[in-house]
Coordinates of C-alpha atoms in Angstrom, one line a residue:
X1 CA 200.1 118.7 389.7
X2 CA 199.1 116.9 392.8
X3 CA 196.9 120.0 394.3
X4 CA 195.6 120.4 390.5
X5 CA 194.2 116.8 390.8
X6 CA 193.0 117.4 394.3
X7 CA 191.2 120.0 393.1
X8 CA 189.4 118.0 389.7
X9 CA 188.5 114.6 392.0
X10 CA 187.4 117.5 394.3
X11 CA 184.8 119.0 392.1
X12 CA 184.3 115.6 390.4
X13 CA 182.7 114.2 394.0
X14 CA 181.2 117.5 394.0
X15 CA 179.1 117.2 390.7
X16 CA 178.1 113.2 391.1
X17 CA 177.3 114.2 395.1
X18 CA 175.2 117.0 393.2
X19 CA 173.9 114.8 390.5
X20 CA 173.2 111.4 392.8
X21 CA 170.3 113.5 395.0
X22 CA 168.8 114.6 391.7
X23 CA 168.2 110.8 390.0
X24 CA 167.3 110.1 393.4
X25 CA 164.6 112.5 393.2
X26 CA 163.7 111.4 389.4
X27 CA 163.5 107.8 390.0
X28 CA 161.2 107.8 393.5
X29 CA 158.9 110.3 391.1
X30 CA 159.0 107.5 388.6
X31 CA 158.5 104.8 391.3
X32 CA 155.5 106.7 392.3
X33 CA 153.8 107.5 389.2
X34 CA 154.3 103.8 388.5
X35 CA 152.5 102.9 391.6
X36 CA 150.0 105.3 391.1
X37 CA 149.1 103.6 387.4
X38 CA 148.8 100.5 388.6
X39 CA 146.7 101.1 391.9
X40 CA 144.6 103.3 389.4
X41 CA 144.0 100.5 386.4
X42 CA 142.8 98.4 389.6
X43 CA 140.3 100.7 391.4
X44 CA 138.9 102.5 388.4
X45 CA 135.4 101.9 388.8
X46 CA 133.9 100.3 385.3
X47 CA 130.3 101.7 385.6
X48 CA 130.0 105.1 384.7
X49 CA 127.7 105.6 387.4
X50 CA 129.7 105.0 389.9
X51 CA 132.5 107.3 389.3
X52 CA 133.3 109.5 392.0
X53 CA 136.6 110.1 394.2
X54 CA 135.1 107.2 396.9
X55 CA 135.4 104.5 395.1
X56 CA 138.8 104.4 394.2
X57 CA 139.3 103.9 398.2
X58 CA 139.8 100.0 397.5
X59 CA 141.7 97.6 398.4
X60 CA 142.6 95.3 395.6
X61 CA 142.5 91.7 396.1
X62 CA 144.3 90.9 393.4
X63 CA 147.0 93.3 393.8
X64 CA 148.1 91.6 397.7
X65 CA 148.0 88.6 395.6
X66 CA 150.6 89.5 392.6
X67 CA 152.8 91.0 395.3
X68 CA 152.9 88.0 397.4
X69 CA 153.5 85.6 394.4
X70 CA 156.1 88.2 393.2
X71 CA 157.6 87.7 396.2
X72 CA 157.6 84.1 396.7
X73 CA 159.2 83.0 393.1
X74 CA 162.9 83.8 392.2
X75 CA 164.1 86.4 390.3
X76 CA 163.4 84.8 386.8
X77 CA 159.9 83.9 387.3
X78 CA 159.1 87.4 389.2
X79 CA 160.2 88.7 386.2
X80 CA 158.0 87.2 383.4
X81 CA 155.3 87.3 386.0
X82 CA 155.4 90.5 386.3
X83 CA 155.7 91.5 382.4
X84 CA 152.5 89.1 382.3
X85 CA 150.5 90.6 384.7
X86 CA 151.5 94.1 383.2
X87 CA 150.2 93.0 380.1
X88 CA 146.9 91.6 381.9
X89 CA 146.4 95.1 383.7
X90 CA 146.9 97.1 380.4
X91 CA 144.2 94.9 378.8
X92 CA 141.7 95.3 381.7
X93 CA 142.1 98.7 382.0
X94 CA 141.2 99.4 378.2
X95 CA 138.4 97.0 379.3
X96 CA 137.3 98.8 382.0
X97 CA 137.6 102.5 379.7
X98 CA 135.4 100.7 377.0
X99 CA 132.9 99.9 380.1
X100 CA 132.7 103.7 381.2
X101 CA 132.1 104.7 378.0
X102 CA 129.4 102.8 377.1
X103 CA 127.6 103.1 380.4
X104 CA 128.0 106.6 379.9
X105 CA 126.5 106.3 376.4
X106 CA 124.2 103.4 376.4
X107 CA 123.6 102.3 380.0
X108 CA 124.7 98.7 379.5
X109 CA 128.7 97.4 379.3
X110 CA 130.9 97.2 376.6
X111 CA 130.2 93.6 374.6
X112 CA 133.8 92.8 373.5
X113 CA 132.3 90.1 370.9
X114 CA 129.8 92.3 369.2
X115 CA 130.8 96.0 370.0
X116 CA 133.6 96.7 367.8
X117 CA 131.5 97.8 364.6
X118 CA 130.3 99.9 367.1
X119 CA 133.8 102.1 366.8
X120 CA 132.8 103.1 362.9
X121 CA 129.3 104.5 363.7
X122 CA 131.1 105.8 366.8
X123 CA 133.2 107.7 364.6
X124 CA 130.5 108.7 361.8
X125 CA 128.6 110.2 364.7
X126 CA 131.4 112.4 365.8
X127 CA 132.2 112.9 362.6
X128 CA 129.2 114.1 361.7
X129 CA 128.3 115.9 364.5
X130 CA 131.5 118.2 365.6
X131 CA 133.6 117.1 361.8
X132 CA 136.1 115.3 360.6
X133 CA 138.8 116.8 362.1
X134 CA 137.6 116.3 365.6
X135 CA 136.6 112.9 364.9
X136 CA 140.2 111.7 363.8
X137 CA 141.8 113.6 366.7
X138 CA 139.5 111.5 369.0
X139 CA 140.4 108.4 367.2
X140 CA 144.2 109.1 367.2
X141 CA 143.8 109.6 371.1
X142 CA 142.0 106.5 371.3
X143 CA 144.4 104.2 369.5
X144 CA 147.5 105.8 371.3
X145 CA 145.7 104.8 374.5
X146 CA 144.8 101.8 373.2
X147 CA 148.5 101.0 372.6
X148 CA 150.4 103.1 375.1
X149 CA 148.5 102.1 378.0
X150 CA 149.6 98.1 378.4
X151 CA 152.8 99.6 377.5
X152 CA 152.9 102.0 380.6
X153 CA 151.4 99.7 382.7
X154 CA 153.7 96.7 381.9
X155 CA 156.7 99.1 382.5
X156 CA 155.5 100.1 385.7
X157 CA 154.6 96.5 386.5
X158 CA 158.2 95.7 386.1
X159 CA 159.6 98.4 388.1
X160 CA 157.4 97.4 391.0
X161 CA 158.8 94.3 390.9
X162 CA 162.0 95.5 391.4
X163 CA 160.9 97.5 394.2
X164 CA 159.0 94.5 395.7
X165 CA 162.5 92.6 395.9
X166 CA 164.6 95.1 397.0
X167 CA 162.6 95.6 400.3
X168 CA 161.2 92.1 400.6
X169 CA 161.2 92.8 404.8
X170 CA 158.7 96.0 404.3
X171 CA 157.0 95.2 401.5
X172 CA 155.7 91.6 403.2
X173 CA 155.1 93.7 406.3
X174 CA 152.8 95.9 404.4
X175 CA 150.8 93.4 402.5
X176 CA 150.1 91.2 405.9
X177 CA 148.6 94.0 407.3
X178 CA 146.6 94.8 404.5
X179 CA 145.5 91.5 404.2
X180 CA 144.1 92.1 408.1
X181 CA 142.5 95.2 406.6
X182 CA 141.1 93.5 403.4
X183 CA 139.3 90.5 405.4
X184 CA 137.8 92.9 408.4
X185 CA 136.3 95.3 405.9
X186 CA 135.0 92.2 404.0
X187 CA 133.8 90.9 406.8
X188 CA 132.1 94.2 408.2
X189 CA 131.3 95.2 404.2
X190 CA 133.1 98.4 404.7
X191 CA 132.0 101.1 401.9
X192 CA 133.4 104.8 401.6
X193 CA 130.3 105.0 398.6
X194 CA 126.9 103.3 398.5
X195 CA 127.8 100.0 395.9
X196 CA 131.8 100.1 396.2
X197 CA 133.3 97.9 399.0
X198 CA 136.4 98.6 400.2
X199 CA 137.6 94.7 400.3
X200 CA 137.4 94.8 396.5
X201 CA 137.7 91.7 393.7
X202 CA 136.2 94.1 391.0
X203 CA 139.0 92.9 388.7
X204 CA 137.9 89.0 388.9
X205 CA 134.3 89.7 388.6
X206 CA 134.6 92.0 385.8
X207 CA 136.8 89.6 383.9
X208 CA 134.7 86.8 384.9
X209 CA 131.3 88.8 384.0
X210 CA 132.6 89.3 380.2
X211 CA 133.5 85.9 379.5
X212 CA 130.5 84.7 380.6
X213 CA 129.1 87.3 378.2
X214 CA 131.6 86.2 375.4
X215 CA 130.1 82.3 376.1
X216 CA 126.5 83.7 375.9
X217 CA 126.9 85.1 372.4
X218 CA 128.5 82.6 371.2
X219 CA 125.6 80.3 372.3
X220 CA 122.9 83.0 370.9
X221 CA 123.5 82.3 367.5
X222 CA 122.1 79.4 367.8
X223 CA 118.9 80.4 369.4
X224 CA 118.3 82.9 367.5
X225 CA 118.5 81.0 364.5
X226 CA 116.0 78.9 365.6
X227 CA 113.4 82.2 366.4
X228 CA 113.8 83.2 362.8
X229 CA 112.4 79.9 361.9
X230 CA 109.5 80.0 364.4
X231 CA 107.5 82.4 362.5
X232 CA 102.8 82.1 362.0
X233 CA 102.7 84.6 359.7
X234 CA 105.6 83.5 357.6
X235 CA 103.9 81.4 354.7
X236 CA 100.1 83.6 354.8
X237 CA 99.1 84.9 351.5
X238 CA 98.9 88.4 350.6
X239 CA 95.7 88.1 350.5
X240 CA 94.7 87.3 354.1
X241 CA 97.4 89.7 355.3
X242 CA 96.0 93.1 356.6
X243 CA 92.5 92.8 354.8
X244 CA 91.3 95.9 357.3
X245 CA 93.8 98.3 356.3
X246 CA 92.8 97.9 352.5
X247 CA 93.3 101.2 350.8
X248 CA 95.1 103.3 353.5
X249 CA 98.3 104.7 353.6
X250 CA 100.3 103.3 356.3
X251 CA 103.2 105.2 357.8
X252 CA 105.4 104.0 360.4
X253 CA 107.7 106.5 362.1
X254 CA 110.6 106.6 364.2
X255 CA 111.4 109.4 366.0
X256 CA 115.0 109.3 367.7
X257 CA 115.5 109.5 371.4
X258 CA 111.8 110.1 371.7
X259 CA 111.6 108.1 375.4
X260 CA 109.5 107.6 378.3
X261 CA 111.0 110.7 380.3
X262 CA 110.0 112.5 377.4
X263 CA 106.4 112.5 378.6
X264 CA 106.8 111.5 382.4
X265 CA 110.4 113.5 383.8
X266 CA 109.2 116.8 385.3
X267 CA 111.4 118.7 383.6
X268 CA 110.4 117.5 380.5
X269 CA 106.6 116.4 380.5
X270 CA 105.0 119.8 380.9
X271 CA 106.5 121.2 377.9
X272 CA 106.5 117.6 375.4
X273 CA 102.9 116.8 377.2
X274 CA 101.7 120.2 375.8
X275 CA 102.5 119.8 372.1
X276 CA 100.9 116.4 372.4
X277 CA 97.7 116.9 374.0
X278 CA 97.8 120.5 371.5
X279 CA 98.3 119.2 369.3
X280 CA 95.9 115.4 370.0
X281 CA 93.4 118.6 370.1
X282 CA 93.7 120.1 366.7
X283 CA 93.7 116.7 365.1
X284 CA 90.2 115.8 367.0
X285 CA 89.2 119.2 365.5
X286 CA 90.6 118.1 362.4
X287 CA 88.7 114.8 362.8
X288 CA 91.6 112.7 363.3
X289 CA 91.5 110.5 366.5
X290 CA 94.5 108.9 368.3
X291 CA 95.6 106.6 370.7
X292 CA 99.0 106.0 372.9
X293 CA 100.9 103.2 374.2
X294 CA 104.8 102.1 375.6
X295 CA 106.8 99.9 373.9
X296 CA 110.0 98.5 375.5
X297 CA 112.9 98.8 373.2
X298 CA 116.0 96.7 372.9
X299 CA 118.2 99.2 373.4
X300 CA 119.2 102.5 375.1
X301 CA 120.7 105.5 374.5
X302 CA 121.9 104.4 370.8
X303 CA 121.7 101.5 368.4
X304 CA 118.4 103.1 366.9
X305 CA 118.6 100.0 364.1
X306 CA 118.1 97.6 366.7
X307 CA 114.8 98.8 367.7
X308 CA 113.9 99.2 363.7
X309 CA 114.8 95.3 363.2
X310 CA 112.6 94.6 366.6
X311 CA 109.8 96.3 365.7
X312 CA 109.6 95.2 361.9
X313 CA 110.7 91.8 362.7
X314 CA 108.8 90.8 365.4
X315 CA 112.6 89.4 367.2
X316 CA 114.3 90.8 369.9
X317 CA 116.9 92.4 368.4
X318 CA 119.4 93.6 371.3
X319 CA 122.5 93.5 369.2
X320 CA 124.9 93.5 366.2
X321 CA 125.6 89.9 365.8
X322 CA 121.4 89.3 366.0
X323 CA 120.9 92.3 363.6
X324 CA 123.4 90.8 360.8
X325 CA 122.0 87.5 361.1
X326 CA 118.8 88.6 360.6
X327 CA 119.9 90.8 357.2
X328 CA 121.0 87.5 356.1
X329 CA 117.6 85.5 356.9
X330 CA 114.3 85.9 354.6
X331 CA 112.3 86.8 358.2
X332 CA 109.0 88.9 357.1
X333 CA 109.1 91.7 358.2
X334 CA 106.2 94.1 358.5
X335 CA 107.4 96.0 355.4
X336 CA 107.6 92.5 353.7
X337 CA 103.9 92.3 354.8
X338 CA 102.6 95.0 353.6
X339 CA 104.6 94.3 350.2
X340 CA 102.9 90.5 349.8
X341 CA 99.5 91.9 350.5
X342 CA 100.0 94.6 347.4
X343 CA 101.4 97.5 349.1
X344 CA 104.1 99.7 347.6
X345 CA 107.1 100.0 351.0
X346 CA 108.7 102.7 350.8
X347 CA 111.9 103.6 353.1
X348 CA 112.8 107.3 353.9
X349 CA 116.2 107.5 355.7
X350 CA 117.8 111.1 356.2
X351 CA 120.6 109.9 358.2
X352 CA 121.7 107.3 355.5
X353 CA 124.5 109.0 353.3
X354 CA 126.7 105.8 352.0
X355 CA 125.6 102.1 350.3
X356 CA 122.9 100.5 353.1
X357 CA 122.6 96.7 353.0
X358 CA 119.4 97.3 355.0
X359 CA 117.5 98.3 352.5
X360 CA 117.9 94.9 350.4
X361 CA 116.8 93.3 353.2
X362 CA 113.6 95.5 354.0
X363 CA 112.3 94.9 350.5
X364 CA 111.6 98.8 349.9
X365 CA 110.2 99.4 346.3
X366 CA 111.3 102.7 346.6
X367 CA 114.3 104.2 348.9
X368 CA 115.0 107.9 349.9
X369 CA 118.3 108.5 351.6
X370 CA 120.1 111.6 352.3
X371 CA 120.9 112.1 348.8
X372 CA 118.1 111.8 347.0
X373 CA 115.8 113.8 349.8
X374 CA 118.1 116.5 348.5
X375 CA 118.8 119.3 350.6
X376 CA 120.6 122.4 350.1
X377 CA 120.4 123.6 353.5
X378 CA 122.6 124.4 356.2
X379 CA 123.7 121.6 359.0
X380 CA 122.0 121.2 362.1
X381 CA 124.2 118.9 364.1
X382 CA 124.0 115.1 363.8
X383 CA 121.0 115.8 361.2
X384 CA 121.6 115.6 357.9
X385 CA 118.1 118.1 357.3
X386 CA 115.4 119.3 359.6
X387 CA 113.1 117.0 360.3
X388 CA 109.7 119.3 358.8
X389 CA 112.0 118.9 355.7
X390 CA 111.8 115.5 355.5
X391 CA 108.2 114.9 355.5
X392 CA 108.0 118.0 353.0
X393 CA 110.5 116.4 350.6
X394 CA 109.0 112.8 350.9
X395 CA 105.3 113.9 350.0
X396 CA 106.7 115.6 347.4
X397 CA 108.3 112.9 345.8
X398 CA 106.0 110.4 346.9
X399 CA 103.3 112.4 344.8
X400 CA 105.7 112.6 341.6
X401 CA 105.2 108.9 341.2
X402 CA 101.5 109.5 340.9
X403 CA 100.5 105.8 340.4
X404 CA 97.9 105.8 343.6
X405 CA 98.8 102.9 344.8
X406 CA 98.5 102.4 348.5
X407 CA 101.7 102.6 350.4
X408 CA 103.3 101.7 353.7
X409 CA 106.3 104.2 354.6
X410 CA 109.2 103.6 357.3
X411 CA 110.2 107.3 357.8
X412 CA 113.1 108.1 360.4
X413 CA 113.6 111.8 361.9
X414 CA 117.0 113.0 363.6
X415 CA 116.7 115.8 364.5
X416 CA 116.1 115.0 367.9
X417 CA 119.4 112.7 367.7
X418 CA 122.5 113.4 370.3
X419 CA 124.3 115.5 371.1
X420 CA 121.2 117.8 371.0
X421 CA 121.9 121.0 369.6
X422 CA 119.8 123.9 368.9
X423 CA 117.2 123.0 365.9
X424 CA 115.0 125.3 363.7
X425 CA 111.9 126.9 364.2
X426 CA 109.0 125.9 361.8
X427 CA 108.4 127.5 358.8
X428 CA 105.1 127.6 356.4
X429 CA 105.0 123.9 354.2
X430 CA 104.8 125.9 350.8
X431 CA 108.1 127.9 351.8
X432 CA 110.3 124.6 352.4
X433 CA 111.2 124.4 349.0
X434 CA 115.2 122.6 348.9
X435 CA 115.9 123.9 352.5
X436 CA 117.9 126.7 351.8
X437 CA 115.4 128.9 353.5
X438 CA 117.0 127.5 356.8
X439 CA 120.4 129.3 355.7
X440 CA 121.3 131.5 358.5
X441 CA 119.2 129.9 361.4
X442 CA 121.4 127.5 362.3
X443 CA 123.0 128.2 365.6
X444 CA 125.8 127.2 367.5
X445 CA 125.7 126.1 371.0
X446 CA 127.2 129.6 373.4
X447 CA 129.5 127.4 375.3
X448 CA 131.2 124.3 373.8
X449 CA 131.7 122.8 377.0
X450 CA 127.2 122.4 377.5
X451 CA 127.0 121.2 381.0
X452 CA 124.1 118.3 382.0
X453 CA 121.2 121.3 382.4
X454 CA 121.7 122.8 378.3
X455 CA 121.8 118.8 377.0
X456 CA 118.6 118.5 378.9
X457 CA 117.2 121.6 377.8
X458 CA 118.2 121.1 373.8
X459 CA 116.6 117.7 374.0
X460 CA 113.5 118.4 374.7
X461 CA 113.8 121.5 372.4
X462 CA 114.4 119.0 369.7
X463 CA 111.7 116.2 370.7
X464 CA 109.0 119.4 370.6
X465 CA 110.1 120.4 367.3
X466 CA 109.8 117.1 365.3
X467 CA 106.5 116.1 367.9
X468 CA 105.3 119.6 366.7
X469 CA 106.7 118.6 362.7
X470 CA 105.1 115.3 362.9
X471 CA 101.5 116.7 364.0
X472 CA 101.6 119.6 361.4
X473 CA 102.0 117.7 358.9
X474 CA 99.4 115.0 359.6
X475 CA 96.8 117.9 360.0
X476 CA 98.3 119.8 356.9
X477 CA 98.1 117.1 354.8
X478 CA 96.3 114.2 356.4
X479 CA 93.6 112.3 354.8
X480 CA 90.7 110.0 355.1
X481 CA 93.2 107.3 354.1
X482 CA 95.9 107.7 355.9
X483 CA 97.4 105.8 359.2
X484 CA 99.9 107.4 361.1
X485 CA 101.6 105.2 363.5
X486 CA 104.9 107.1 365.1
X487 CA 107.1 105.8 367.9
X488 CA 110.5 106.5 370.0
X489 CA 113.3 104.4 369.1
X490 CA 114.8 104.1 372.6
X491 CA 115.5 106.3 375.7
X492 CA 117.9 109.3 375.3
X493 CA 121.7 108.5 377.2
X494 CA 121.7 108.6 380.7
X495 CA 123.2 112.8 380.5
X496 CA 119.7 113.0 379.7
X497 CA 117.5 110.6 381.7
X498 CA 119.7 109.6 384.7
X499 CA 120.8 106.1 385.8
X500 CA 117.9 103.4 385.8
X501 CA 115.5 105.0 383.7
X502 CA 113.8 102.1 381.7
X503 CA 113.7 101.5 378.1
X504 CA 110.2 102.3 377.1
X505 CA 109.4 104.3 374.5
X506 CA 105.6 105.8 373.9
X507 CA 103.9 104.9 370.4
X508 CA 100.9 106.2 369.0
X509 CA 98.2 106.0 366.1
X510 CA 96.5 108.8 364.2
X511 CA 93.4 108.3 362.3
X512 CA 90.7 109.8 360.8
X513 CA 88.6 105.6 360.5
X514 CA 87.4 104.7 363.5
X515 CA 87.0 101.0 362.1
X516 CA 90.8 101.1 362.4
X517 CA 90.7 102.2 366.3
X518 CA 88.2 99.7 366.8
X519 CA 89.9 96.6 365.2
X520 CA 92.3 97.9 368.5
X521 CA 90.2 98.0 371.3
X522 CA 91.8 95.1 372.7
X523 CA 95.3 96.7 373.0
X524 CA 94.1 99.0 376.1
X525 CA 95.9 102.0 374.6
X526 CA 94.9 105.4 375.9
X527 CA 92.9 108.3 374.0
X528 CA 95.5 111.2 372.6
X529 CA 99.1 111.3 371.7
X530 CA 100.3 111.2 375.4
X531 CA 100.4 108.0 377.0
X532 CA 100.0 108.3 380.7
X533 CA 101.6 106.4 383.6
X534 CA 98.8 103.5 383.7
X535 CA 99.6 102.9 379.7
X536 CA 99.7 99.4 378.9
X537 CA 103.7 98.4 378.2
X538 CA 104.6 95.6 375.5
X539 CA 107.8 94.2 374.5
X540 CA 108.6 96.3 371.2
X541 CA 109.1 92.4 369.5
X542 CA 105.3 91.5 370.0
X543 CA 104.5 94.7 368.3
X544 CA 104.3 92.4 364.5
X545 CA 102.5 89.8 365.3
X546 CA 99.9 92.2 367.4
X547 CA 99.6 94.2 364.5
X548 CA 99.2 91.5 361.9
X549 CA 96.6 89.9 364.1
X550 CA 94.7 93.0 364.6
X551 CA 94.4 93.6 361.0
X552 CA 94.2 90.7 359.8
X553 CA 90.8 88.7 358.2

């Protein structure tokens, strides 16, 4: 019996002996994953630009500092310091994900006051672009993040703690000496890449930097209140509104992502510049005459609405909270305009598929969304219907009315909307018909994963398809009274135009009245549908009033 116990204690020892290295092993693993997180939350870099291997070589001010208080209070405290400061991490590195991505996107930082209705159309892009399917996988993933990562991040807070305390002696060894490291390579402004500093407070200034943006907004409702009363034109009869455009059919168009680099970037200009000065030459031969500016737009990248309400408006519009405020305002608007001085506004939206409040707002007599444009063709990407489609399928109903009553149109095309997939060629006006003749031309991208050089490419495909749309159809069907007047909405993301690109956007008048040119002389705009580099720029809000002014009595 004795040699029988022997033997189990024996291979008892043997299996916890066996078993002890292995947690070992496990926990250290654990230890350093949890490390890992939280060095990671700290040193991620919040501007998209700036993401490269380099500047996660930081040293954290604020981390020295939680490990030094964690060290100094007793156990208690440490504790609910630490499950607080796990907490804080987990928020700010959310924070800092919602940063990349909209640097990546839009070129600006997340605003965590106004962005979050940004999440829907975030998800109706996707949605309508790769399908539903993909867009509620990406908006599981971004939920569990959204939960899981203060989570993780507390958890790992907590076990550092533990850590901490158990080797007080080396752990307060470490951080003095990091300290030494942190104020020489302040003092020297040590960087491993150009903009990140070694001796790094990132954490506080990013923290600090959106609540002074939360305090700002809060404080812009009020001034922007007060610009919607400021407004000349707001109580002018109809009948001293736009006298020199009396008869003419006005059409104002947007075309998406059209920007500067459209017409300037090398890799760009030589193929865009040729459909426009083409195409500036077969409307001279046509008798049509044109002129080109830049506007700067209140936004980049996205938000095409917010240039809309800044350029009908005559109000910088640079967000959702001044957008909404404005829906709820009477502001004239240059459709509104038009509408007191005994225009029929009309509104032609392609990429509107559900109820828009907008359009209440705009004072359209007639609207033309997705459904009631009516096409039967096949999906190009983000586009709900090739953009020569659109213009066929509005003149076609626009002439079914047949009350010939001048109009002014808004029109929108898409099709040069991210992500910028291959669009259709054009096909003869009189074969259009519902779109179906489009049915097999739709193609799919060869590789999925499109690096930076095929985005580029399939955006500028898609600005010299609707630029080549747009200039067919004005020489197709263009008139004595008509006045063409198209314009980007804002720059394409930064895949497409780099980091620091501006936010101007060429604009441009067609006309076959020279009276019209002339009541524009003052505006400095160049000859042609290509503005060039010495084009005068204007704010895209002053746009209105210039207009109103140039046409008026």
């Amino acid at each position: 019996m004795r040699g029988e116990l022997s033997d189990v204690t024996a291979a008892t020892d043997g299996t916890e002996a066996e078993g002890r290295p292995k947690r070992s092993v496990v926990a250290r693993l654990v230890t350093l994953l949890a490390v890992l997180l939280v060095v990671l939350v700290l040193t991620l870099p919040y501007d998209f630009g700036r993401l490269s291997p380099g500047a996660f070589v930081r040293i954290p001010l604020e981390a020295l500092l939680a490990v030094a208080l964690l060290l100094a209070l007793p156990p208690r405290w440490s504790r609910l310091v630490a499950t607080l400061a796990g907490v804080a991490l987990g928020l700010l590195g959310l924070l800092k994900l919602f940063d990349l991505g909209f640097t990546a996107a839009l070129s600006r930082a997340f605003d965590p006051v106004l962005d979050w209705g940004l999440l829907d159309e975030g998800f109706a892009f996707v949605s309508e672009s790769y399908g539903r399917p993909v867009a509620s996988g990406v908006a599981i993933t971004l939920a569990v993040v959204a939960v899981g990562l203060p989570i993780l991040v507390t958890v790992s807070m907590r076990r550092l703690r533990r850590l901490v305390i158990r080797h007080r002696a080396g752990t307060t060894r470490v951080v003095a000496a990091l300290v030494v490291v942190w104020v020489v390579c302040a003092a020297f402004n040590v960087r491993v890449v150009e903009g990140v500093t070694v001796a790094d407070t990132s954490a506080t200034t990013l923290t600090n930097g959106h609540g002074f943006q939360v305090r700002l907004r809060l404080d812009d409702r009020e001034r922007f209140a007060a610009l919607l009363e400021d407004d000349r034109f707001a109580e002018t009869p109809g009948d001293q509104l736009l006298t020199a455009l009396r008869g003419k059919n006005v059409v104002v168009s947007f075309v998406e992502s059209y920007g500067r680099d459209a017409v300037e970037d090398p890799e760009f200009a030589p193929q865009v510049g040729a459909v426009l000065d083409g195409g500036a030459s077969r409307l001279t031969a046509a008798g049509f005459a044109s002129q080109s500016g830049f506007l700067t737009s209140p936004t980049f990248g996205g938000g095409s609405w917010l240039a809309h309400d800044t350029l009908l408006s005559g109000l910088w519009v640079d967000n959702d909270q001044r957008h909404r405020t404005l829906l709820a305002s009477d502001r004239l608007t240059l459709n509104k305009a038009f509408q007191r001085a005994s225009w029929q506004t009309v509104g032609v939206m392609p990429a509107v598929s559900k109820p828009w409040p907008e359009g209440s707002f705009f004072g359209y007599d007639r609207f033309y969304d997705a459904r009631k444009l009516a096409y039967r063709g096949p999906k190009f990407s983000f586009g709900t219907m090739p953009d020569q489609y659109t213009l066929a399928s509005w003149r076609r109903l626009e002439q079914s009315n047949g009350d010939g009553d001048p109009t002014m149109t808004e029109l929108a095309l898409v099709s040069s909307h991210a992500p910028w997939t291959p669009v259709p060629e054009l096909v003869d006006w009189a074969a259009l018909g519902n779109g179906a003749i489009f049915k097999g031309t739709a193609k799919e991208s060869d590789d999925k994963r499109r690096n930076t050089e095929q985005i580029r490419a399939d955006y500028r495909h898609s600005i010299e398809y609707t630029l080549s749309a747009l200039i067919s159809y004005v020489q197709t069907y263009g008139d004595d009274d008509l006045v063409f007047i198209f314009l980007g909405d804002h720059q394409p993301a930064a895949v497409v135009t780099g980091d620091n690109a501006s936010r101007d956007v060429p604009i441009s008048i067609i006309t076959r009245d020279r009276a019209v040119l002339d009541r524009i002389s003052g505006w400095g705009w160049q000859d042609g549908l290509k503005p060039g580099p010495q084009a005068p720029v204007w704010r895209m809000d002053t746009f209105r009033d210039r207009f109103l002014t140039a046409f008026g009595p």
